[in-house]
mmCIF file of C-alpha atoms in Angstrom:
data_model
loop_
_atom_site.group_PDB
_atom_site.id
_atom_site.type_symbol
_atom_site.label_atom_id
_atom_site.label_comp_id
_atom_site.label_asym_id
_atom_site.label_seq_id
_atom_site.Cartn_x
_atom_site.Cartn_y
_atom_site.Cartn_z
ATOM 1 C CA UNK A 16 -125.461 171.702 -134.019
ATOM 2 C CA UNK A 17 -123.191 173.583 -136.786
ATOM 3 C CA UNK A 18 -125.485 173.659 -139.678
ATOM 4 C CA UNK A 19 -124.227 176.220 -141.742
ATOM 5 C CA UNK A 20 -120.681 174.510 -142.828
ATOM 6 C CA UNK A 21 -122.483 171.240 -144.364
ATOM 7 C CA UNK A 22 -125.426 169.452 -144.805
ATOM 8 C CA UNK A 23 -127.536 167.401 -142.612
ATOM 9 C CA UNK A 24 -130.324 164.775 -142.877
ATOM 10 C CA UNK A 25 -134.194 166.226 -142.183
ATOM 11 C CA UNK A 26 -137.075 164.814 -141.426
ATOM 12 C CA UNK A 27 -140.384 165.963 -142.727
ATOM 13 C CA UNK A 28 -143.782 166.728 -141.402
ATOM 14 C CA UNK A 29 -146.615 164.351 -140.848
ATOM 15 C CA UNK A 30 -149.692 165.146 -139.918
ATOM 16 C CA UNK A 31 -150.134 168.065 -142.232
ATOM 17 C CA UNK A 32 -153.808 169.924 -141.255
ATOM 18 C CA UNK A 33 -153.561 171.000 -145.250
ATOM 19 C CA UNK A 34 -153.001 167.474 -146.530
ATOM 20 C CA UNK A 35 -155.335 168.231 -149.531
ATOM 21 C CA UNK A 36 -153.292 170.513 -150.711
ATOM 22 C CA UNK A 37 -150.651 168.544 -150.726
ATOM 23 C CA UNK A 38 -151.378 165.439 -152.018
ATOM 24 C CA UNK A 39 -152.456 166.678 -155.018
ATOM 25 C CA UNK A 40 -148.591 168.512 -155.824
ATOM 26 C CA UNK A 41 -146.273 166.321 -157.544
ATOM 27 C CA UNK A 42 -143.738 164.392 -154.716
ATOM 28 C CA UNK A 43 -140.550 164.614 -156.679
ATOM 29 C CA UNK A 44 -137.981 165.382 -153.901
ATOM 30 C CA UNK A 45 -134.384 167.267 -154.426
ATOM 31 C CA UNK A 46 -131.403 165.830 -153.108
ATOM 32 C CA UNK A 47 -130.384 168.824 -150.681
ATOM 33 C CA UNK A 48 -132.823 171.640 -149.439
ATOM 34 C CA UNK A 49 -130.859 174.841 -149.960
ATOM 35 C CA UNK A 50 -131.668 177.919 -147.646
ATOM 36 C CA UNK A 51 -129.711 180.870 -147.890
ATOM 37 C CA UNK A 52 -129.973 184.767 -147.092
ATOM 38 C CA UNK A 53 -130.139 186.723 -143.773
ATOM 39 C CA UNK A 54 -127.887 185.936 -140.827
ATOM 40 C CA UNK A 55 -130.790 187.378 -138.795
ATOM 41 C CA UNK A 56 -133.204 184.815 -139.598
ATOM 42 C CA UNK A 57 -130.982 182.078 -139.833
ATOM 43 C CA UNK A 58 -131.659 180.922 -135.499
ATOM 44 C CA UNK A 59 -135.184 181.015 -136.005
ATOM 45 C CA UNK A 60 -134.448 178.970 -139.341
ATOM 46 C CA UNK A 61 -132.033 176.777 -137.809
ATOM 47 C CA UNK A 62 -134.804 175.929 -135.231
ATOM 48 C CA UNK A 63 -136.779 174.497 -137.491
ATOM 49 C CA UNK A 64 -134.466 172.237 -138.904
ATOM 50 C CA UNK A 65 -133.657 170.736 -135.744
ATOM 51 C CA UNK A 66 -137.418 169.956 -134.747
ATOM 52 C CA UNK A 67 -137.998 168.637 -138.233
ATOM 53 C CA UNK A 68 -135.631 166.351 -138.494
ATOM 54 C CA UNK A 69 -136.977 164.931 -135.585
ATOM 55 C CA UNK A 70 -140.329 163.783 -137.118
ATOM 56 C CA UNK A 71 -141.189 160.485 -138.613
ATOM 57 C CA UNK A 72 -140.977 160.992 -142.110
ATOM 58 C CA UNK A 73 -137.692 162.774 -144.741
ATOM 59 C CA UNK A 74 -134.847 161.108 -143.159
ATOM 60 C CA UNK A 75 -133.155 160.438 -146.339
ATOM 61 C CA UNK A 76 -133.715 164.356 -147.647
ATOM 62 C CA UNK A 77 -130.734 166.700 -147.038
ATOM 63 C CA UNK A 78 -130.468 170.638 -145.554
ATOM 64 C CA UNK A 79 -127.991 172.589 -146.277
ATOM 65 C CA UNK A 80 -128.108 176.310 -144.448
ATOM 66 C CA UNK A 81 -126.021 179.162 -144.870
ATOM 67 C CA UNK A 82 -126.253 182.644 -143.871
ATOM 68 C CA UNK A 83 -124.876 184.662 -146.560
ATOM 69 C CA UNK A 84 -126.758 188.450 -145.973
ATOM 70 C CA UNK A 85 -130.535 189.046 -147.428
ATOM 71 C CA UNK A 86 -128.854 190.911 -150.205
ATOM 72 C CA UNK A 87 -126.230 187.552 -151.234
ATOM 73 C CA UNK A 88 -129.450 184.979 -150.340
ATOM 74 C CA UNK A 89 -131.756 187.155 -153.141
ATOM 75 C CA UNK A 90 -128.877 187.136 -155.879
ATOM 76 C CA UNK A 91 -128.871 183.524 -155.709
ATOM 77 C CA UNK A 92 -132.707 182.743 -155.167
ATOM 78 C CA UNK A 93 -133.471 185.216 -157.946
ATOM 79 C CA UNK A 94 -131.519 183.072 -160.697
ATOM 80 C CA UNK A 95 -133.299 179.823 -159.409
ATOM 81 C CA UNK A 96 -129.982 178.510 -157.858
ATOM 82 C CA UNK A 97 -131.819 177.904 -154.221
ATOM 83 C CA UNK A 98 -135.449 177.332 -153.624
ATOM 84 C CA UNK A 99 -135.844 179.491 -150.072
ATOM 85 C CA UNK A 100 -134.597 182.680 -148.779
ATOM 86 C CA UNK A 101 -134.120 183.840 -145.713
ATOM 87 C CA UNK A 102 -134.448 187.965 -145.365
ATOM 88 C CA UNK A 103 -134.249 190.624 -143.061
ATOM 89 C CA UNK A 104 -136.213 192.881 -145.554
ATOM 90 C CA UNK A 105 -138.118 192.914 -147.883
ATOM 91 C CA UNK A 106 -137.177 191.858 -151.730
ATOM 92 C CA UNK A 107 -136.113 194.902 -153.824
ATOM 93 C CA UNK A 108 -137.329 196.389 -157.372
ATOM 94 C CA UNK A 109 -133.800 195.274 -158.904
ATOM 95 C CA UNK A 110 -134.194 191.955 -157.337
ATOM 96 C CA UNK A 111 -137.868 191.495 -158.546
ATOM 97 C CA UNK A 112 -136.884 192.696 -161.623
ATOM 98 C CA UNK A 113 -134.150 189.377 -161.697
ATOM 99 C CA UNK A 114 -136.408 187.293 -160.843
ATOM 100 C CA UNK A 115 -138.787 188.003 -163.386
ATOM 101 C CA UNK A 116 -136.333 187.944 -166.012
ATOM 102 C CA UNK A 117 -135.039 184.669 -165.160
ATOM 103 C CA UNK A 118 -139.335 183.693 -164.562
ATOM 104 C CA UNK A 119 -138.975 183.003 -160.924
ATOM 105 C CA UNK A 120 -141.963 183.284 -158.942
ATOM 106 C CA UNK A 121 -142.421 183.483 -155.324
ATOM 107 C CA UNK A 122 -144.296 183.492 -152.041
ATOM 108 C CA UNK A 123 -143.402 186.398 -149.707
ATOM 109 C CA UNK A 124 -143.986 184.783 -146.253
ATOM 110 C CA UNK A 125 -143.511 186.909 -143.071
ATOM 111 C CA UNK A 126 -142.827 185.348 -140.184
ATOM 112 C CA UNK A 127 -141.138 188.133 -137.090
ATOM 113 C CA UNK A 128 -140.364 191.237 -136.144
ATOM 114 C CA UNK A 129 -137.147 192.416 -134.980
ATOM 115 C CA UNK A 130 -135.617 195.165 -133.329
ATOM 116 C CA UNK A 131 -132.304 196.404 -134.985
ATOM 117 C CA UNK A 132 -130.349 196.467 -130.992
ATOM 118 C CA UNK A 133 -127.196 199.156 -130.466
ATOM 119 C CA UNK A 134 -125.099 197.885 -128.467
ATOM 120 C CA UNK A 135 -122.025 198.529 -126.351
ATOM 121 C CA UNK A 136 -119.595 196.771 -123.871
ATOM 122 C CA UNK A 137 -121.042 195.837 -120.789
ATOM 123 C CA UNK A 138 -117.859 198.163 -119.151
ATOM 124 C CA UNK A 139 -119.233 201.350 -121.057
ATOM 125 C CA UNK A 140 -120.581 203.634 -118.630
ATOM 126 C CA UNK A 141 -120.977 206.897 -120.257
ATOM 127 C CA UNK A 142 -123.710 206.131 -122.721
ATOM 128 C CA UNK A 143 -127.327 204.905 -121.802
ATOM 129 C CA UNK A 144 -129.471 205.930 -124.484
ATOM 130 C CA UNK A 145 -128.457 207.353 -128.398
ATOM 131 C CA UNK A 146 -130.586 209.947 -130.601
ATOM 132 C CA UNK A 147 -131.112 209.162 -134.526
ATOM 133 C CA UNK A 148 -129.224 212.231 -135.249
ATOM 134 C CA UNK A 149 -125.952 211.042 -133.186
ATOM 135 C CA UNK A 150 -126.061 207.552 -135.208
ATOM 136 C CA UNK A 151 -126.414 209.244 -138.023
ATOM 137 C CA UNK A 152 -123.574 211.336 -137.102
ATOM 138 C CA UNK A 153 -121.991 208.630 -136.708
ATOM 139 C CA UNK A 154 -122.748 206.330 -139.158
ATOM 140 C CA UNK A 155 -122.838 208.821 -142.468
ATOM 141 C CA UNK A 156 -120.617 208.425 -145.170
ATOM 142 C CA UNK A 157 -119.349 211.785 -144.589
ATOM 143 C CA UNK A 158 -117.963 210.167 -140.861
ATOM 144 C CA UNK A 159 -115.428 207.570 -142.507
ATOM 145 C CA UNK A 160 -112.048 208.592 -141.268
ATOM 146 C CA UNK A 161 -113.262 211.971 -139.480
ATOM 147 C CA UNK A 162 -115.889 211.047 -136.447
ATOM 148 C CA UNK A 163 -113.769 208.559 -134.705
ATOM 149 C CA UNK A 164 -114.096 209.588 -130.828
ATOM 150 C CA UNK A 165 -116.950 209.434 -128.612
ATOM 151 C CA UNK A 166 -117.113 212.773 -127.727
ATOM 152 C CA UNK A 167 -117.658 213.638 -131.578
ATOM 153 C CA UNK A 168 -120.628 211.943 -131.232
ATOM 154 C CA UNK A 169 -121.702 214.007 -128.124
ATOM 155 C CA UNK A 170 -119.606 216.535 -126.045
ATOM 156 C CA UNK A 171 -120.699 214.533 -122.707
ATOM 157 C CA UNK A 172 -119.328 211.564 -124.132
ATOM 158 C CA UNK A 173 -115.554 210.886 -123.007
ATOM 159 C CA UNK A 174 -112.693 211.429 -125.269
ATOM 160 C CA UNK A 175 -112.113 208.022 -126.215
ATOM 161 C CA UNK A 176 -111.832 206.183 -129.611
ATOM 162 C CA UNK A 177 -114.512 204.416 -130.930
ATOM 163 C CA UNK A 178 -114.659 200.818 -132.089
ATOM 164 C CA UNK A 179 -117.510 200.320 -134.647
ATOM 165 C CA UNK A 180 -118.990 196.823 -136.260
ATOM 166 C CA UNK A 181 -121.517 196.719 -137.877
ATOM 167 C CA UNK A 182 -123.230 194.749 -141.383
ATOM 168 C CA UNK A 183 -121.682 194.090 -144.316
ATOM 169 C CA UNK A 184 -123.482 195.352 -147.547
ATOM 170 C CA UNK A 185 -125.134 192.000 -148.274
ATOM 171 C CA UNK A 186 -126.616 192.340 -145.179
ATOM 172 C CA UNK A 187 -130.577 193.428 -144.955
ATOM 173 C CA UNK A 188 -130.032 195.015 -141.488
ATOM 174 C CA UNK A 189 -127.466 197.527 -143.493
ATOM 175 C CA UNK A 190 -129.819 198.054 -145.294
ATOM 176 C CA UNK A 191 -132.498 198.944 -143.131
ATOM 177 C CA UNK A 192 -130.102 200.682 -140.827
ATOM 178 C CA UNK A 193 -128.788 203.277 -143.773
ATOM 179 C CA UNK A 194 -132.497 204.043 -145.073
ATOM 180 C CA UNK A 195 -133.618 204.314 -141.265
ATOM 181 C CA UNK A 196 -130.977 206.008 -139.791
ATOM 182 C CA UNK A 197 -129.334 207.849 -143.369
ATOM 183 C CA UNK A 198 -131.751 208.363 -145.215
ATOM 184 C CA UNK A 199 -130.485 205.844 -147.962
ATOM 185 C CA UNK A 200 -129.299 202.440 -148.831
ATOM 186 C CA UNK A 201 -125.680 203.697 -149.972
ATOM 187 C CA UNK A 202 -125.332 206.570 -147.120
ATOM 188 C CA UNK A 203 -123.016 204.757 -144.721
ATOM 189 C CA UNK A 204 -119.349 204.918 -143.807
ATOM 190 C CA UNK A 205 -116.999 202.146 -144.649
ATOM 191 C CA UNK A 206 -114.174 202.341 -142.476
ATOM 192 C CA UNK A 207 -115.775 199.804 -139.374
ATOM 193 C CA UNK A 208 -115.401 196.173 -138.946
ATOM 194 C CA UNK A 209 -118.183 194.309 -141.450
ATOM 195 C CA UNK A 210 -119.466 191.353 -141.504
ATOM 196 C CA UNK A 211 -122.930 189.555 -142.539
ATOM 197 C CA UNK A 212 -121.994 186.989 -139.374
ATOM 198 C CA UNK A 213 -123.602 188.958 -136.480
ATOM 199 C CA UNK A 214 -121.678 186.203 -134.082
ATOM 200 C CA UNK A 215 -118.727 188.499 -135.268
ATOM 201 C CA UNK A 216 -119.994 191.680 -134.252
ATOM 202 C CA UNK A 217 -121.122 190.579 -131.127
ATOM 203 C CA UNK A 218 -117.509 189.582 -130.375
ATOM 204 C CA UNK A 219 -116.110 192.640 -131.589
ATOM 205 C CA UNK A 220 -118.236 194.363 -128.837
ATOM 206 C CA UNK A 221 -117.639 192.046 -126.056
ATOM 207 C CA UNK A 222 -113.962 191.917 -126.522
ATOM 208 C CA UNK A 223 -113.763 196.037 -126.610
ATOM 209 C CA UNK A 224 -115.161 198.719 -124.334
ATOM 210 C CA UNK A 225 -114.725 201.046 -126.609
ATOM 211 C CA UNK A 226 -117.219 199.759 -129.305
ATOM 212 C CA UNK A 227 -120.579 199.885 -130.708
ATOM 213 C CA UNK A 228 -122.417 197.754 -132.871
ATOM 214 C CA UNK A 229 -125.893 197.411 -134.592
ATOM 215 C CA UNK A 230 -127.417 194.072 -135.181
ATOM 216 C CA UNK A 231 -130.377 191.549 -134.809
ATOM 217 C CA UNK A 232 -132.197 191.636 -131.257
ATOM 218 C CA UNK A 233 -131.785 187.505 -131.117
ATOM 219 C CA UNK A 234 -128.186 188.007 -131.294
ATOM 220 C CA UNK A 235 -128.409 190.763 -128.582
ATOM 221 C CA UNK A 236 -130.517 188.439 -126.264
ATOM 222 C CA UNK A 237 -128.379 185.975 -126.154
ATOM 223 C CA UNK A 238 -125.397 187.917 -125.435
ATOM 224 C CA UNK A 239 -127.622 189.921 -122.969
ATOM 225 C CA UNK A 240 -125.277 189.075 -119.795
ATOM 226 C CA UNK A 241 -121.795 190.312 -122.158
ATOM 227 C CA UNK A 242 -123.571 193.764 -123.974
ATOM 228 C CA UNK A 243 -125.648 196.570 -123.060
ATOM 229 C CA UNK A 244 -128.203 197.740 -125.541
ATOM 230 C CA UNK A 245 -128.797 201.181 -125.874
ATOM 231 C CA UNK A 246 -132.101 203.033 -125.842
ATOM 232 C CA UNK A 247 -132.964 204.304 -129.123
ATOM 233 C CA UNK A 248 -134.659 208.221 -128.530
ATOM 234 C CA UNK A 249 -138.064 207.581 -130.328
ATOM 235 C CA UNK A 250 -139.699 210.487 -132.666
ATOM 236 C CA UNK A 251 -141.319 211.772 -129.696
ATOM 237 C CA UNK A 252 -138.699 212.114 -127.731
ATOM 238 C CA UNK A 253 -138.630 209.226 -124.999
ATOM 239 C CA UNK A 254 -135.579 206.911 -124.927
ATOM 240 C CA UNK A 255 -136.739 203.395 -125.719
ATOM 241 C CA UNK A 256 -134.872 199.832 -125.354
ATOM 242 C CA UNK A 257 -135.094 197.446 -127.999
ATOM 243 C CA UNK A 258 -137.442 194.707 -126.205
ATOM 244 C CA UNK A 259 -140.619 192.494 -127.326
ATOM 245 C CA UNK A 260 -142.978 194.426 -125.640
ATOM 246 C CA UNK A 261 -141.731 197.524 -126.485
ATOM 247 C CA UNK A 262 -142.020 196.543 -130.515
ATOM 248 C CA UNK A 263 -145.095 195.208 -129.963
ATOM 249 C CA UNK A 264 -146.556 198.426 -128.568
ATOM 250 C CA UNK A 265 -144.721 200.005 -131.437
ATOM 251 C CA UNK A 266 -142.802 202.326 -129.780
ATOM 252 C CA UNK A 267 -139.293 201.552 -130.788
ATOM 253 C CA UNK A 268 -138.812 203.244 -134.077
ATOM 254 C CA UNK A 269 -137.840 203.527 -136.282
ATOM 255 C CA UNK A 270 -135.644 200.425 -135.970
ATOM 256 C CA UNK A 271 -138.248 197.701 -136.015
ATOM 257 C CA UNK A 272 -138.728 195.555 -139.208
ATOM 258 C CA UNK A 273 -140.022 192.364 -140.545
ATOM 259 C CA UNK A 274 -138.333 189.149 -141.259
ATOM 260 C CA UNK A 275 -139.163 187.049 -143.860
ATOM 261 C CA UNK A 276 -138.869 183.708 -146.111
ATOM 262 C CA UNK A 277 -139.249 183.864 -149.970
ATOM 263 C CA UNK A 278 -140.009 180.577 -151.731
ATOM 264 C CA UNK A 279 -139.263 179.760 -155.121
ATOM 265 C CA UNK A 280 -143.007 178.746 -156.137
ATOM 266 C CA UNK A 281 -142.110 176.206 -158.669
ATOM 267 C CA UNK A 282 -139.794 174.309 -156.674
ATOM 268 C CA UNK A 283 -142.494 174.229 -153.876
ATOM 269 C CA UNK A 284 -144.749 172.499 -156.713
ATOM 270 C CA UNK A 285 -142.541 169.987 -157.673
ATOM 271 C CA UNK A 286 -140.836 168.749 -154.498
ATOM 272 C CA UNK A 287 -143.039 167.367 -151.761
ATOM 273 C CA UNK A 288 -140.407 167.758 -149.528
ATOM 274 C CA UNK A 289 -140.132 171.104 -149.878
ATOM 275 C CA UNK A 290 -143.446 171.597 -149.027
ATOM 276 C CA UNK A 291 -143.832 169.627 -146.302
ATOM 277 C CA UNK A 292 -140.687 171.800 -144.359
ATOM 278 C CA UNK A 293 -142.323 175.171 -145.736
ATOM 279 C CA UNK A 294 -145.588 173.775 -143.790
ATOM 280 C CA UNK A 295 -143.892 172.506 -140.588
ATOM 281 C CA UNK A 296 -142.092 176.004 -140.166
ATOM 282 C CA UNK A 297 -145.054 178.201 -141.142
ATOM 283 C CA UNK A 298 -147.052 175.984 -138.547
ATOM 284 C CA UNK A 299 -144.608 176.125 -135.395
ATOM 285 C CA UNK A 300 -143.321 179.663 -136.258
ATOM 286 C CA UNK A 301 -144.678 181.496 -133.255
ATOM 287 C CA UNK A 302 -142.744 178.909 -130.770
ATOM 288 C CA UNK A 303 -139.444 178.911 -133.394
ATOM 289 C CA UNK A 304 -139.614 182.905 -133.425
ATOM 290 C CA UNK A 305 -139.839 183.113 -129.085
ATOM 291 C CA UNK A 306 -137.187 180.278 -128.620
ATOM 292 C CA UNK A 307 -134.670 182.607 -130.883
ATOM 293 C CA UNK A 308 -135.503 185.555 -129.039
ATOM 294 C CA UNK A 309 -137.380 187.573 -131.759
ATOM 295 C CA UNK A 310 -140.499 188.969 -131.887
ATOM 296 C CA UNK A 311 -143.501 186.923 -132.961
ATOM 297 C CA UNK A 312 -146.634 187.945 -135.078
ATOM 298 C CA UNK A 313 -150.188 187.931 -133.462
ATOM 299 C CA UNK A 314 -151.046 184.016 -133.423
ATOM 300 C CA UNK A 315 -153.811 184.987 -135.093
ATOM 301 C CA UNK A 316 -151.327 186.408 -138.094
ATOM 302 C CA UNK A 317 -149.578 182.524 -138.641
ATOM 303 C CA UNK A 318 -152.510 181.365 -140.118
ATOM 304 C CA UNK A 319 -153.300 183.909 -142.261
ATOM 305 C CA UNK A 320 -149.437 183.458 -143.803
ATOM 306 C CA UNK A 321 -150.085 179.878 -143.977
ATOM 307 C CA UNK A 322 -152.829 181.144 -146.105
ATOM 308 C CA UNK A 323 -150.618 183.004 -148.437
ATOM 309 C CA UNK A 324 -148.758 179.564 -149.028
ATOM 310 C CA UNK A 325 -151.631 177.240 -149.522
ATOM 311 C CA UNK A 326 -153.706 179.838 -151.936
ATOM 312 C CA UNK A 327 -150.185 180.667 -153.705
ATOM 313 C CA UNK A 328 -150.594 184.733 -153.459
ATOM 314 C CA UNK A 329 -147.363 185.676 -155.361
ATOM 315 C CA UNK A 330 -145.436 188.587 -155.667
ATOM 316 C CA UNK A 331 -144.199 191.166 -152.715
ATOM 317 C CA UNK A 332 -146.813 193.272 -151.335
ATOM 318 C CA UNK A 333 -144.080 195.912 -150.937
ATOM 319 C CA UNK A 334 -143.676 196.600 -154.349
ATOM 320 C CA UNK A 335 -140.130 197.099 -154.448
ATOM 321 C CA UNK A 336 -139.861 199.389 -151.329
ATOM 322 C CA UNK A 337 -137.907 199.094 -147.802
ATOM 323 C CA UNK A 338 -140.654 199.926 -145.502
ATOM 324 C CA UNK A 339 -138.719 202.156 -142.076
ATOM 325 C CA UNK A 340 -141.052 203.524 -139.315
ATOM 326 C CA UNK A 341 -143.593 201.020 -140.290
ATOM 327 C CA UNK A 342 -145.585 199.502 -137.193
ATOM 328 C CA UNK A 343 -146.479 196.300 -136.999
ATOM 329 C CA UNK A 344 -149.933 196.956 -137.605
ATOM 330 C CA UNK A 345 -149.232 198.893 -140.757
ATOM 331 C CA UNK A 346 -146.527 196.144 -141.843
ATOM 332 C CA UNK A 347 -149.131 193.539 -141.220
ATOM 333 C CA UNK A 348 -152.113 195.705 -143.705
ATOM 334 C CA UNK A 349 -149.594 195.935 -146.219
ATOM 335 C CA UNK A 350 -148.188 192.189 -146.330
ATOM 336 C CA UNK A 351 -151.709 190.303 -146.468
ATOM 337 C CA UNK A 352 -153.351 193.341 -148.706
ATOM 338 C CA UNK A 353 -153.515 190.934 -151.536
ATOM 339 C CA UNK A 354 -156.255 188.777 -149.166
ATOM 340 C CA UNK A 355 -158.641 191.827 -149.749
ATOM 341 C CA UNK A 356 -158.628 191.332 -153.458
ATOM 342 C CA UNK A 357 -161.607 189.853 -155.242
ATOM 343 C CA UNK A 358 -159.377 187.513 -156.716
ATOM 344 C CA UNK A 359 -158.492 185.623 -153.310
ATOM 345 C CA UNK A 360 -161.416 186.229 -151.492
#
């Protein structure tokens, strides 16, 4: 189904184990549900739209989904213009600075990991595994126009131009990339074929054997029989592949990372079928997360997010900051930290 290029009827969830909660919110409903943001999150979004719709209740209420970059999906959920973000990141100190200024408040709900994947054409068969130092190599602002051949990268490489797509700046996986890899947001060459679609970059490896591409490990997976992903050399030295297990023994850094909704708070007050979708996702998100090929929190995790929602804990727990190198575990402390205050115990 195309979402992403109109809008489509949804259903919404019955049954809800927090019906309390809900009944006592207002039930005003908005005409369209607007999600925007990361192109990473949008399959594990778009799964939930399907299996909503196909409940018993919201078949008059209207989706619309888009996947615009983290970076594009924040501008516009900052200035109250869509009540949901999707985000490969987290939100940023100018962004929570918008949306305090225009008094938007919000619940930071994680819901994945991923695994940023580099890959290559399936006919490359000089590289197998890639250090942080040769991406940064190649991926530096200072590269633009000069490192343009493999074996600039690394002398055993073959002397062969080098195709490179990669993120557009709206993107949150540029983001994380550059700080990761760069050592900063801005640090990154220009001259590669961008885009926040990661359907494009996987083309633009598939149709080349000369190129290389970062992007979302769902996209990677399934595109698994046309791409190779390369192992990633961790800090200690061992070449690891981007893989479920391997993030969830935290051992591929430092290109893991979490993946996240935002939701406008007040909207979620005053539209009953907002909340009813926000529940219905935040209840099935383990499944959603393993049918698109990401990686899912401990089951035990879901509920505690659900818990953010239903006791409305505001605000980022990241103040501000782009957490790279971050295990799961440590992600995890840091995104529920607020739990451990008096005021929500």
């Amino acid at each position: 189904m195309a979402i992403n290029s109109r809008t489509i009827p949804l259903t919404l969830l019955s049954g809800c184990s927090f019906a309390l909660c809900l009944s006592a919110w207002p039930s005003s409903a908005s005409e369209v549900i607007a999600i925007k943001g990361s192109s990473t999150v949008y399959p594990i979004t778009a799964r939930a739209i399907k299996q909503f719709q196909q409940t018993s209740q919201g078949r008059s209420v209207q989706f619309s989904l888009k996947e615009t970059g983290s970076s594009a999906g924040f501008r516009e959920f900052c200035y109250g213009k869509i009540p949901v973000a999707n985000a490969s990141r987290p939100i940023s100190k100018k962004e929570i600075s918008a949306c305090t200024s225009n008094n938007i408040r919000f619940i930071e709900l994680p819901i994945a990991f991923d695994a940023i994947t580099i890959a290559v054409n399936k006919n490359n068969n000089w590289v197998t595994s890639i250090t942080t130092k040769e991406l940064q190599r190649l991926w530096n602002r200072k590269a633009s126009g000069s490192v343009t051949r493999w074996n600039q990268v690394n002398h055993d490489f073959p002397d062969r131009p080098i195709k490179l797509c990669g993120p557009g700046k709206d993107s949150g996986t540029y983001d994380i990339f550059n700080k990761a890899i760069n050592g900063s947001l801005k640090n990154s060459r220009s001259d590669y074929t961008a885009s926040e679609n990661d359907n494009v970059l996987v083309d633009c490896v598939i149709n080349n054997q000369n190129a290389l591409a970062y992007f979302g490990f769902g996209y990677f997976k399934k595109n698994s029989s046309k791409l190779r992903a390369l192992k990633v050399v961790s800090p200690n030295g061992n070449p690891v592949a981007p893989s479920i297990a391997n993030v969830q023994k935290e051992l591929y850094q430092p290109l893991s990372r979490p993946l996240f909704l935002y939701v406008n708070d007040r909207m979620l007050n005053n539209d009953k079928s907002l909340r009813n979708f926000v529940a219905f996702y935040l209840r099935r998100a383990e499944s959603l997360v393993k049918e698109a090929n990401y990686i899912p929190l401990p089951s035990r995790t879901y509920r505690l997010v659900e818990s953010k929602l239903y006791r409305h804990i505001l605000g980022s727990s990241f103040s501000g900051t782009i957490p790279v190198g971050l295990t799961i575990g440590q992600v995890l402390e840091q995104s529920f930290d607020q739990h451990k205050k008096p005021a929500y115990r």
